[in-house]
mmCIF file of C-alpha atoms in Angstrom:
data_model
loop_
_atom_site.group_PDB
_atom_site.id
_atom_site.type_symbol
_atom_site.label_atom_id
_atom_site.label_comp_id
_atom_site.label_asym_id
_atom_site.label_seq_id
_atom_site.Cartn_x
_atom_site.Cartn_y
_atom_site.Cartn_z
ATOM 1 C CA UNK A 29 2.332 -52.991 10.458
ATOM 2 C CA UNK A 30 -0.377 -53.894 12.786
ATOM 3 C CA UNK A 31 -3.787 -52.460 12.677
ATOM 4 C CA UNK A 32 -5.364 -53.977 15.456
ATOM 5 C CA UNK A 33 -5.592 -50.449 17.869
ATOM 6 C CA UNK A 34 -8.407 -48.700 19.182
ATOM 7 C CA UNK A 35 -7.574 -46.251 16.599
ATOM 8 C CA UNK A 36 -7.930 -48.293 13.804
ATOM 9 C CA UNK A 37 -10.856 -50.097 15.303
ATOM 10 C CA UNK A 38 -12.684 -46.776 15.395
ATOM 11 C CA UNK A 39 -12.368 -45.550 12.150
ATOM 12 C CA UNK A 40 -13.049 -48.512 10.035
ATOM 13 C CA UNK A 41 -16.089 -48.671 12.212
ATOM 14 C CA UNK A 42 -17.002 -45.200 11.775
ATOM 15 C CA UNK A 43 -15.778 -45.484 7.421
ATOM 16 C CA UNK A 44 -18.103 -48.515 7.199
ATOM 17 C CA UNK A 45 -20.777 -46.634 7.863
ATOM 18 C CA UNK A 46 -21.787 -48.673 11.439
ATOM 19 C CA UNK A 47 -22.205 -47.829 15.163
ATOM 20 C CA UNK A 48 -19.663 -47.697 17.641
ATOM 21 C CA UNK A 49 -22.429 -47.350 20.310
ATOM 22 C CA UNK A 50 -25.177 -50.160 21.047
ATOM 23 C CA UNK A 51 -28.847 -49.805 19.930
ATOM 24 C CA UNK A 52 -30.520 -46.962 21.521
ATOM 25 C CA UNK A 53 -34.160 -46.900 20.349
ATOM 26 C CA UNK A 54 -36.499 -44.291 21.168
ATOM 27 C CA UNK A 55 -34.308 -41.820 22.387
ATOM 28 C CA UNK A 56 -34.530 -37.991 23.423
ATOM 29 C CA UNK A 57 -33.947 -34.899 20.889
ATOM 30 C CA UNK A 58 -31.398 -33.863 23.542
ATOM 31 C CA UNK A 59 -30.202 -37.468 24.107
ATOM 32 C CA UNK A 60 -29.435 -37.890 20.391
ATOM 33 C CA UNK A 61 -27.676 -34.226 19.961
ATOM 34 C CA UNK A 62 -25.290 -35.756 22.631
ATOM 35 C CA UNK A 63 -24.436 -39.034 21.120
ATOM 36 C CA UNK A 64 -24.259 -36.954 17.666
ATOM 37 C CA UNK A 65 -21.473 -35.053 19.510
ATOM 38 C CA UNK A 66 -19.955 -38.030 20.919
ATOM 39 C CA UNK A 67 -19.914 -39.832 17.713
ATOM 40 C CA UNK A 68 -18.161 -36.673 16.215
ATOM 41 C CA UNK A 69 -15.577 -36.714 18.716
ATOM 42 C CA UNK A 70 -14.726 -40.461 18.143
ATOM 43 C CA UNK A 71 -14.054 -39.474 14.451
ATOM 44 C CA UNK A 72 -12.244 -36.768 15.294
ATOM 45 C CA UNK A 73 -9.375 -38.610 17.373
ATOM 46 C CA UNK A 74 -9.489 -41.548 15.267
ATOM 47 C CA UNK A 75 -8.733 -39.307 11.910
ATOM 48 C CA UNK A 76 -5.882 -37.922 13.997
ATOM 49 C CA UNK A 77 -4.701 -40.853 15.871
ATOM 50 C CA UNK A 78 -4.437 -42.658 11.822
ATOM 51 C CA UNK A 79 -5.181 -40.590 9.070
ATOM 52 C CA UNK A 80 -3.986 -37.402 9.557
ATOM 53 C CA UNK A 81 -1.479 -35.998 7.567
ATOM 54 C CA UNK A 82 0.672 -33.111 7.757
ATOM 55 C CA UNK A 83 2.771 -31.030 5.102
ATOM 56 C CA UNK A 84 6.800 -30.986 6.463
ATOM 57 C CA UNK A 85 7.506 -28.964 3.216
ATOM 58 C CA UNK A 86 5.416 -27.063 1.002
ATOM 59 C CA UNK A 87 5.885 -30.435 -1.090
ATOM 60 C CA UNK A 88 6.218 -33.334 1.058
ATOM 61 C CA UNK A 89 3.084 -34.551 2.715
ATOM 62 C CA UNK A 90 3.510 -37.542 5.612
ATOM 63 C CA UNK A 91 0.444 -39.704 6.405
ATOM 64 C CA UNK A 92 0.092 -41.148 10.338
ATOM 65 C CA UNK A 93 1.233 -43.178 11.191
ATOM 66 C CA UNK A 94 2.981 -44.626 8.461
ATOM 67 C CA UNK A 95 3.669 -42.661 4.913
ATOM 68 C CA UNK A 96 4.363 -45.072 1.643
ATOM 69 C CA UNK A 97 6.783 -42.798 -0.706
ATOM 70 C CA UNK A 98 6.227 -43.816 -4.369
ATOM 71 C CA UNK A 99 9.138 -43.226 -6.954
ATOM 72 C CA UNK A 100 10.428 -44.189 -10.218
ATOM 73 C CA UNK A 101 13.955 -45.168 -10.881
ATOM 74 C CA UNK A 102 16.387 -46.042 -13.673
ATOM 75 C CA UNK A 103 19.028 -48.132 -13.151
ATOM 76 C CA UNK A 104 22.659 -48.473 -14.171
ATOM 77 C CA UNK A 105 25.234 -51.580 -13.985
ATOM 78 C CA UNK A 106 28.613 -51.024 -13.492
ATOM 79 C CA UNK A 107 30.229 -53.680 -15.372
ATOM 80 C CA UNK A 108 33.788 -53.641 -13.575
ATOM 81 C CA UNK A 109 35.013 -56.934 -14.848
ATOM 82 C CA UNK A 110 33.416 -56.683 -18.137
ATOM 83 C CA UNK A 111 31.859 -60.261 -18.936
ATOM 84 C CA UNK A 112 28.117 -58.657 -19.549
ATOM 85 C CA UNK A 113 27.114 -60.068 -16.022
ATOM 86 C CA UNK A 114 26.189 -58.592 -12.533
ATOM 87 C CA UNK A 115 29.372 -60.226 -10.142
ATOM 88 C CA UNK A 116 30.716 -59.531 -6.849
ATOM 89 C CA UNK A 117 32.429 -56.213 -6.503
ATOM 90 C CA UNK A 118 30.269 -54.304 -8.888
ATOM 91 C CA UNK A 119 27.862 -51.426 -8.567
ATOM 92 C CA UNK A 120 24.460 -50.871 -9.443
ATOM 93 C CA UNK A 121 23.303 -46.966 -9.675
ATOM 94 C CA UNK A 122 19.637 -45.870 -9.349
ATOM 95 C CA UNK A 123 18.586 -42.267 -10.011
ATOM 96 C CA UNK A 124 15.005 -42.105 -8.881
ATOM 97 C CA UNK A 125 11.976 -39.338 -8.444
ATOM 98 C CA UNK A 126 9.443 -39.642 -5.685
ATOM 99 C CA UNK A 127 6.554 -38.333 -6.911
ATOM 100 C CA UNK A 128 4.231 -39.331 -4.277
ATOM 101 C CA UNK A 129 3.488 -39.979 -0.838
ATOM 102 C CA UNK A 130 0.193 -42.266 0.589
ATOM 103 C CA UNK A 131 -1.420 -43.865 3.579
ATOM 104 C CA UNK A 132 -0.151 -47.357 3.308
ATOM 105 C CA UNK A 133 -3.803 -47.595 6.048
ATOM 106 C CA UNK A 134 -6.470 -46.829 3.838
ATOM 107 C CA UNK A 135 -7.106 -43.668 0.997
ATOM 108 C CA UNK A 136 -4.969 -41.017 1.249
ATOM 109 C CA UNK A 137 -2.069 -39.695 -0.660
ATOM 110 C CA UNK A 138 -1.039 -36.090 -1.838
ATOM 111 C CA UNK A 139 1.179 -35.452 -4.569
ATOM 112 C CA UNK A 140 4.991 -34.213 -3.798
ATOM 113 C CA UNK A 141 4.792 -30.536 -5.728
ATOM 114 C CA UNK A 142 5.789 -27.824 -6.566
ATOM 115 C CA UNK A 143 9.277 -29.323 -5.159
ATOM 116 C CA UNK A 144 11.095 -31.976 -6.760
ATOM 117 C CA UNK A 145 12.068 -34.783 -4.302
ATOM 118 C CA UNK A 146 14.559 -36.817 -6.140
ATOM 119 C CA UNK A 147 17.980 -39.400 -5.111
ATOM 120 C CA UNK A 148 20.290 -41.684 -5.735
ATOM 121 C CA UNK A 149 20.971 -45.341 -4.742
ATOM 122 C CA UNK A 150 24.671 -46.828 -5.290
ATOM 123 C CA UNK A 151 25.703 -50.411 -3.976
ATOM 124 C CA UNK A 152 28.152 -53.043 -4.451
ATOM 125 C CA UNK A 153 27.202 -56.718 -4.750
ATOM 126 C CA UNK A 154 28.614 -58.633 -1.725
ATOM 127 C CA UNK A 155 26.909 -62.028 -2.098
ATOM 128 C CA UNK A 156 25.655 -63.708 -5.426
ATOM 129 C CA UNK A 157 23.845 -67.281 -4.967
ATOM 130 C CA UNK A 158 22.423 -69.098 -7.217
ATOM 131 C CA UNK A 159 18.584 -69.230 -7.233
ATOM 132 C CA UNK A 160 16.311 -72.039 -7.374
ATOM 133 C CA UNK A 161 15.205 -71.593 -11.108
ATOM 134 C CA UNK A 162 18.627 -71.969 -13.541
ATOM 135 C CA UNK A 163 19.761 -68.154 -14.024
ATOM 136 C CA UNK A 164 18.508 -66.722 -11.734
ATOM 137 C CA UNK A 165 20.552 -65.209 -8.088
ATOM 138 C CA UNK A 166 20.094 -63.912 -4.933
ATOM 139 C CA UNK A 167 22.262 -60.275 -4.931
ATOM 140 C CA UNK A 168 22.821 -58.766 -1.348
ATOM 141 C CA UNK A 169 24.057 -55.387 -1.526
ATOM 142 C CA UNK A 170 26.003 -53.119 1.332
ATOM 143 C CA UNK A 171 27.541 -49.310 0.756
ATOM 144 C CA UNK A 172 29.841 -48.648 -1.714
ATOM 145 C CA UNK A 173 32.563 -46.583 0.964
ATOM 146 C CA UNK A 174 33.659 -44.963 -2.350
ATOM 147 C CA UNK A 175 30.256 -43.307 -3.976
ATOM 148 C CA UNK A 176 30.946 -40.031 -5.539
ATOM 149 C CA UNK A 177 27.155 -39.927 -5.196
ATOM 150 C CA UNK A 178 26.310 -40.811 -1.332
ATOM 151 C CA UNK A 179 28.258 -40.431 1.548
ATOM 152 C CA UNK A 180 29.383 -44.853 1.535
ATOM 153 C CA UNK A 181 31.995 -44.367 3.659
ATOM 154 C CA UNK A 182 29.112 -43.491 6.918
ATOM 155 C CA UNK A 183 27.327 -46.417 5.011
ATOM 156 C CA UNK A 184 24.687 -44.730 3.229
ATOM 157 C CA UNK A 185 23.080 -46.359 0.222
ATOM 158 C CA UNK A 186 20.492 -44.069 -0.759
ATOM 159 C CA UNK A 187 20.119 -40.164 -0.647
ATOM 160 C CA UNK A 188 17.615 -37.735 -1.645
ATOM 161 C CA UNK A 189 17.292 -33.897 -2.246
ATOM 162 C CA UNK A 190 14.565 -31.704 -2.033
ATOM 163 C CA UNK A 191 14.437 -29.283 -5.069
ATOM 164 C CA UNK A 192 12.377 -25.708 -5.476
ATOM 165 C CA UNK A 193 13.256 -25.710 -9.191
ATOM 166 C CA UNK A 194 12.278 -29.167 -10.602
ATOM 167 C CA UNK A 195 13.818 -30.295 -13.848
ATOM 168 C CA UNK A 196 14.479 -34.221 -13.438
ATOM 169 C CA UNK A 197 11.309 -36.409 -14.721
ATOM 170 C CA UNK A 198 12.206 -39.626 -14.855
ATOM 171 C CA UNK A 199 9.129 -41.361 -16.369
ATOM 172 C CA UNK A 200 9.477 -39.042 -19.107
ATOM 173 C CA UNK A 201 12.923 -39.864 -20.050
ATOM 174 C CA UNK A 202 14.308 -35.939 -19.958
ATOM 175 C CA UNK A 203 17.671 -37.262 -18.855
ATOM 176 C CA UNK A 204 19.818 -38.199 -21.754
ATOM 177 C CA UNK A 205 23.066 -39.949 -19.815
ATOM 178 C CA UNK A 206 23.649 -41.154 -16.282
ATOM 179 C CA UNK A 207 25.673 -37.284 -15.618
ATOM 180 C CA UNK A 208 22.531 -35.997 -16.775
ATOM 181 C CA UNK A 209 20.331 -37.972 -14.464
ATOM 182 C CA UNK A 210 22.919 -37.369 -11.341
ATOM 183 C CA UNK A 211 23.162 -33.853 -12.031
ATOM 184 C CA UNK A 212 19.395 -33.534 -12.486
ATOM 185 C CA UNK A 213 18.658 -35.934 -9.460
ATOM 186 C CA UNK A 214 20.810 -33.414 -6.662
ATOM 187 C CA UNK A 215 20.760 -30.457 -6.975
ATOM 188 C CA UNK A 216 18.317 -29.426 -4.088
ATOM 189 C CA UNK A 217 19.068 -29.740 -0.501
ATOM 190 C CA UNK A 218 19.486 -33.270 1.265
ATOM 191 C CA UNK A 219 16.637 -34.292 2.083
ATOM 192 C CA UNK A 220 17.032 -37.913 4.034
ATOM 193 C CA UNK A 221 19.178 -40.685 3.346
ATOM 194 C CA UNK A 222 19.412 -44.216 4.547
ATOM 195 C CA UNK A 223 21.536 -47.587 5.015
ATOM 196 C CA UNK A 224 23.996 -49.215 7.178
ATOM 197 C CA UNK A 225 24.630 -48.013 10.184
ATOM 198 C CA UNK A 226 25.239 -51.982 12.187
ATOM 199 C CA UNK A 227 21.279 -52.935 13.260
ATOM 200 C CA UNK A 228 20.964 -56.565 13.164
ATOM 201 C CA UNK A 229 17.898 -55.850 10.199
ATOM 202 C CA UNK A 230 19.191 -53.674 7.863
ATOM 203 C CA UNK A 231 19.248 -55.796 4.269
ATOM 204 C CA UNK A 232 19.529 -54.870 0.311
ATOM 205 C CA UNK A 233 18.868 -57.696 -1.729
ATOM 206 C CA UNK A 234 16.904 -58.466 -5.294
ATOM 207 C CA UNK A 235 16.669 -61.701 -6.708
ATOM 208 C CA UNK A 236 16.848 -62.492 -10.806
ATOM 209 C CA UNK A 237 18.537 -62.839 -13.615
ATOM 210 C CA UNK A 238 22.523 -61.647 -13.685
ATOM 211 C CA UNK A 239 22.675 -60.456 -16.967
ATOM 212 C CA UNK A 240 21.880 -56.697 -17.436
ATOM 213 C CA UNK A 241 21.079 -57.033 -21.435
ATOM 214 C CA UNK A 242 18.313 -59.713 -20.554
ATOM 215 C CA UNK A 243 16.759 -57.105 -18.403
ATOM 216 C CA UNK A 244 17.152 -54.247 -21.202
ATOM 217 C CA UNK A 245 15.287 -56.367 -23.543
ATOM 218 C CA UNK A 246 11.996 -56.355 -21.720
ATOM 219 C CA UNK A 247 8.880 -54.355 -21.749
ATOM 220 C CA UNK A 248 8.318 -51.658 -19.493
ATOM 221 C CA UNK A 249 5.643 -53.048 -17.328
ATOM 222 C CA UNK A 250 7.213 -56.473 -17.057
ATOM 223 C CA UNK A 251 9.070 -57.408 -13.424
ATOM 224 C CA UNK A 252 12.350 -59.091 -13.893
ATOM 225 C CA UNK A 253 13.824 -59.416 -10.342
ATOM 226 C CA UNK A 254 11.785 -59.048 -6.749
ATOM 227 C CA UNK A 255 13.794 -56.460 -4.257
ATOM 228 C CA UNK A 256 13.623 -55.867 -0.877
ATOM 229 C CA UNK A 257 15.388 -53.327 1.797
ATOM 230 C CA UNK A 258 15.040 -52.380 5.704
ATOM 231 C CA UNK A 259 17.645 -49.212 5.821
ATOM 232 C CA UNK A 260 18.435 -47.114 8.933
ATOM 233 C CA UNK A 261 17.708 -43.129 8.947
ATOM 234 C CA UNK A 262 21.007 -41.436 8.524
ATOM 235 C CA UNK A 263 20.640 -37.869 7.511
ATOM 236 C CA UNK A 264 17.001 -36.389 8.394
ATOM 237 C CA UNK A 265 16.850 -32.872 7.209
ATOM 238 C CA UNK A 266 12.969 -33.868 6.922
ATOM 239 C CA UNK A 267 11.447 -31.552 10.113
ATOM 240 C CA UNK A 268 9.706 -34.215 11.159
ATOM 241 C CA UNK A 269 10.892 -37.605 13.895
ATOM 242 C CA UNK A 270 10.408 -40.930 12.676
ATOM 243 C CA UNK A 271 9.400 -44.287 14.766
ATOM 244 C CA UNK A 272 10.520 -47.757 13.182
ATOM 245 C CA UNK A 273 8.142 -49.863 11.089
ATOM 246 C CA UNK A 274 7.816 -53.544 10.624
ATOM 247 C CA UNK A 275 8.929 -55.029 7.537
ATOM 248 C CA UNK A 276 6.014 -56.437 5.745
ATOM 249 C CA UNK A 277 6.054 -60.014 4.069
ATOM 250 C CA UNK A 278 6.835 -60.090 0.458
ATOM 251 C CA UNK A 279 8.429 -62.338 -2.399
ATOM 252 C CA UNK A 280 12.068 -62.342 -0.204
ATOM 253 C CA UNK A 281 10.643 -62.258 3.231
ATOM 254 C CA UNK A 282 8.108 -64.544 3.340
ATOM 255 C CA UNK A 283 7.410 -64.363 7.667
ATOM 256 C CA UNK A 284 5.822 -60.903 8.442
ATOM 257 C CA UNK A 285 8.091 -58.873 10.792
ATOM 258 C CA UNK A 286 11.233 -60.387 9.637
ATOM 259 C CA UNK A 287 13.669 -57.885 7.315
ATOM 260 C CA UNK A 288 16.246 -59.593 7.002
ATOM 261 C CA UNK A 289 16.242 -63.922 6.867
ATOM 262 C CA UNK A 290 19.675 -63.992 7.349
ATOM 263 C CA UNK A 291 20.626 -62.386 10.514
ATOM 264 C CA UNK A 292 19.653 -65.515 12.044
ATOM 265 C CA UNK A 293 16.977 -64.258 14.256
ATOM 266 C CA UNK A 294 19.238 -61.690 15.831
ATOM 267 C CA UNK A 295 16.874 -58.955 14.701
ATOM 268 C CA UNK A 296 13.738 -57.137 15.695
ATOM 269 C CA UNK A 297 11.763 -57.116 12.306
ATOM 270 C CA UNK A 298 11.897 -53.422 12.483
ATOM 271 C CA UNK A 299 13.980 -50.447 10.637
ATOM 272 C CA UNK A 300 13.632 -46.757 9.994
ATOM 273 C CA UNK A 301 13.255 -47.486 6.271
ATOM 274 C CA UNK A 302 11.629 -50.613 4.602
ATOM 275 C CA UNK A 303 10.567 -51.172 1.673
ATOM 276 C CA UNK A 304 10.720 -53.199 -1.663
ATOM 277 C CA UNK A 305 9.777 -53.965 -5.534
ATOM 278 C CA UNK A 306 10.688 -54.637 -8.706
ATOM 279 C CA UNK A 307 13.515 -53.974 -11.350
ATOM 280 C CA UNK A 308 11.230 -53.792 -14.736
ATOM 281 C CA UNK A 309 12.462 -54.265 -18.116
ATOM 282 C CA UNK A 310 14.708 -51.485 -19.891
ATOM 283 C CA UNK A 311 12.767 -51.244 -23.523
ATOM 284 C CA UNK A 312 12.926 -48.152 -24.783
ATOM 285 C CA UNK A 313 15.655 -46.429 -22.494
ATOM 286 C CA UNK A 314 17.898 -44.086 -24.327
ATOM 287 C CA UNK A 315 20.389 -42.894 -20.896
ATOM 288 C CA UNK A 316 22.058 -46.032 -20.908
ATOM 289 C CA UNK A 317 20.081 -47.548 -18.493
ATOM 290 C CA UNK A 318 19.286 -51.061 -18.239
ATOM 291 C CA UNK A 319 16.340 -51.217 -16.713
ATOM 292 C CA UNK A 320 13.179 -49.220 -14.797
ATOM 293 C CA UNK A 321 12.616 -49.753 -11.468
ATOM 294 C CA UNK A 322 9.745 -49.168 -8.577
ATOM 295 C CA UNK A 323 11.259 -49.039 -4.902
ATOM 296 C CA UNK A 324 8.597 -47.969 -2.759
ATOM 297 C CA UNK A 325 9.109 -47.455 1.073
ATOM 298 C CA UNK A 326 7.684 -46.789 4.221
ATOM 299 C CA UNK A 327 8.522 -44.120 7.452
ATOM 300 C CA UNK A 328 6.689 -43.904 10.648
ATOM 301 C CA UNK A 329 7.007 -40.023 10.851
ATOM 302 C CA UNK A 330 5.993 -39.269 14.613
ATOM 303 C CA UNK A 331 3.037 -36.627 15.027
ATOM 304 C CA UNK A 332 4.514 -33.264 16.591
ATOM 305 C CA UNK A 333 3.093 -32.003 19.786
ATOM 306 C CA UNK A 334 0.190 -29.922 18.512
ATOM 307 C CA UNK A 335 -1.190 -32.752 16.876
ATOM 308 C CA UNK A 336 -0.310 -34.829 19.947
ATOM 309 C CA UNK A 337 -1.974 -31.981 21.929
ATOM 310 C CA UNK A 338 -5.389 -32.249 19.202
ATOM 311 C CA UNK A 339 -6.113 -36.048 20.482
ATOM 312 C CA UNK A 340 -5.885 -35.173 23.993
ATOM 313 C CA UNK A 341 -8.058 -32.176 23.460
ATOM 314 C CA UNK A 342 -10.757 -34.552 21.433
ATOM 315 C CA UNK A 343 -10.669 -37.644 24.083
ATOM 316 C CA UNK A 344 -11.343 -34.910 26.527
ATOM 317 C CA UNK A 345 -14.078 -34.250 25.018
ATOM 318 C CA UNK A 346 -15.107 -37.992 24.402
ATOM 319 C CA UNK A 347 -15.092 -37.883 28.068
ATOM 320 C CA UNK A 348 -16.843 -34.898 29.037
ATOM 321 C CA UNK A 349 -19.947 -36.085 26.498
ATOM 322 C CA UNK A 350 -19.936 -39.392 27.930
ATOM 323 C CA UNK A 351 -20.398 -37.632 31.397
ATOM 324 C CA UNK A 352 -23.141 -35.684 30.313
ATOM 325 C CA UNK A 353 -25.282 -38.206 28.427
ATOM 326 C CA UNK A 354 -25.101 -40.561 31.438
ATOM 327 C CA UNK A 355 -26.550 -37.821 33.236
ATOM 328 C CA UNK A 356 -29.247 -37.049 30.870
#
């Protein structure tokens, strides 16, 4: 997620306070109106070239030119086998609320109301090896092709709806059973979903302990696996078009740019969708639940052509000022 562009360059110049222009001592009244102008025009295509943002609902804000979507999720284990463990072949269920969008850049971020933007995660295990530290595992996840909850079978993983009439909350615990949650969690329109569609860095994967009730018995605030995800864009019912962002190093993916580690360098360290954190201990859960978690993820939402048509307007008039004050 590189910030090294003019763009960027410009407005942490211009946030910090300093000058983007050298030392001009003892200038002209008219002289300093113009670079006053100028200055104001630099500002004004840097704020739209990175932090502009623009409402694509009357709920959902998206930051350029990245937007972080913050959520909270519980989770539910599907214990097909029934030995009290997480194995091969079984599911794990999310039900999660976004309440949140930011600038993953710098300040920014607007609160997703009055809708309700809500979804649903539901994976099978595929791969369970055994970590470094005794108990623990790395889990990689793909579709489950027979979700009653997300469409599996076109390889989607996770699904949201956009809701005028909210009535999920998640944080404060007003479902009372997984139906509840589900039921709660889509019943708007679908929004945008994501997951497996064949790119080379598309990855699900957490890492920690295999035993749900472990996980159940912990605080709230306390992190009991590290996840991580790069999805594909599958259904985009958003109004806005999205670019591809780089995967960003964390506790999984160690080398910036790289989504998935075991692809074996066959990828391009980008995806429509990335993202990660933490399943958090289930204390206190009454849904059946075992645990809390905190996915947040990133888009690249593209800006449409009136803001596109804004910039060109404002480095026109970088231009034309810079014209003028040469010849003043």
């Amino acid at each position: 997620m590189g910030r090294s562009n003019l763009a960027w360059v410009l407005l942490h110049a211009l946030q910090a306070g300093g000058s983007l222009l050298p030392c001009v001592p003892q200038v002209g009244k008219g002289t300093f109106m113009k670079l006053k102008k100028f200055a104001a025009g630099v500002g004004l295509a840097a704020t739209v070239l990175l932090g502009a943002s623009m409402p694509a609902s009357a709920g959902v804000t998206f930051f350029f030119p990245e937007t972080t979507f913050e959520d909270d999720n519980n989770d539910w284990h599907f214990d097909t086998n029934g030995n009290g463990k997480i194995d091969i072949g079984e599911r794990l269920v999310s039900v999660f609320e976004l309440t949140k969008t930011a600038n993953p850049f710098g300040a920014g971020s607007a609160n997703i109301a009055p809708e309700e933007l809500t979804g649903i995660i539901d994976a099978v295990v595929v791969a369970k090896i055994p970590g470094f530290v005794p108990g623990t595992f790395l889990f990689l996840f793909a579709p489950n092709a027979t979700s009653p909850y997300v469409d599996g079978a076109s390889g989607e993983i996770a699904r949201t709806w956009l809701d005028a009439t909210p009535d999920l909350d998640i944080p404060g615990q007003n479902c009372v059973s997984l139906a509840d949650c589900v039921a709660k969690g889509s019943d708007g329109s679908v929004y945008m979903s994501g997951g497996f569609t064949g790119d080379n860095d598309e990855i699900f994967a957490f890492v920690g302990t295999d035993d749900p009730a472990v996980v159940a018995a912990a605080g709230a605030g306390i992190d009991m696996t590290a996840a991580t995800f790069a999805f594909s864009m599958i259904v985009n019912n958003t109004g806005m078009d999205f670019g591809q962002v780089a995967c960003s190093p964390n506790s999984l993916v160690p080398v910036a740019g790289d989504c998935n580690p075991f692809n074996g360098g066959t990828g391009d360290g980008l995806a429509d969708i990335a993202g990660g954190g933490s399943i958090k201990g289930g204390a206190g859960l009454g849904n059946g639940a075992f645990g809390r978690s905190d996915f947040d993820f990133n888009v690249a939402p593209i800006p449409e052509p009136g803001s596109l048509a804004l910039v060109g307007l404002a480095l026109a008039g970088l231009g034309a000022l810079g014209r003028r004050a040469k010849k003043a």
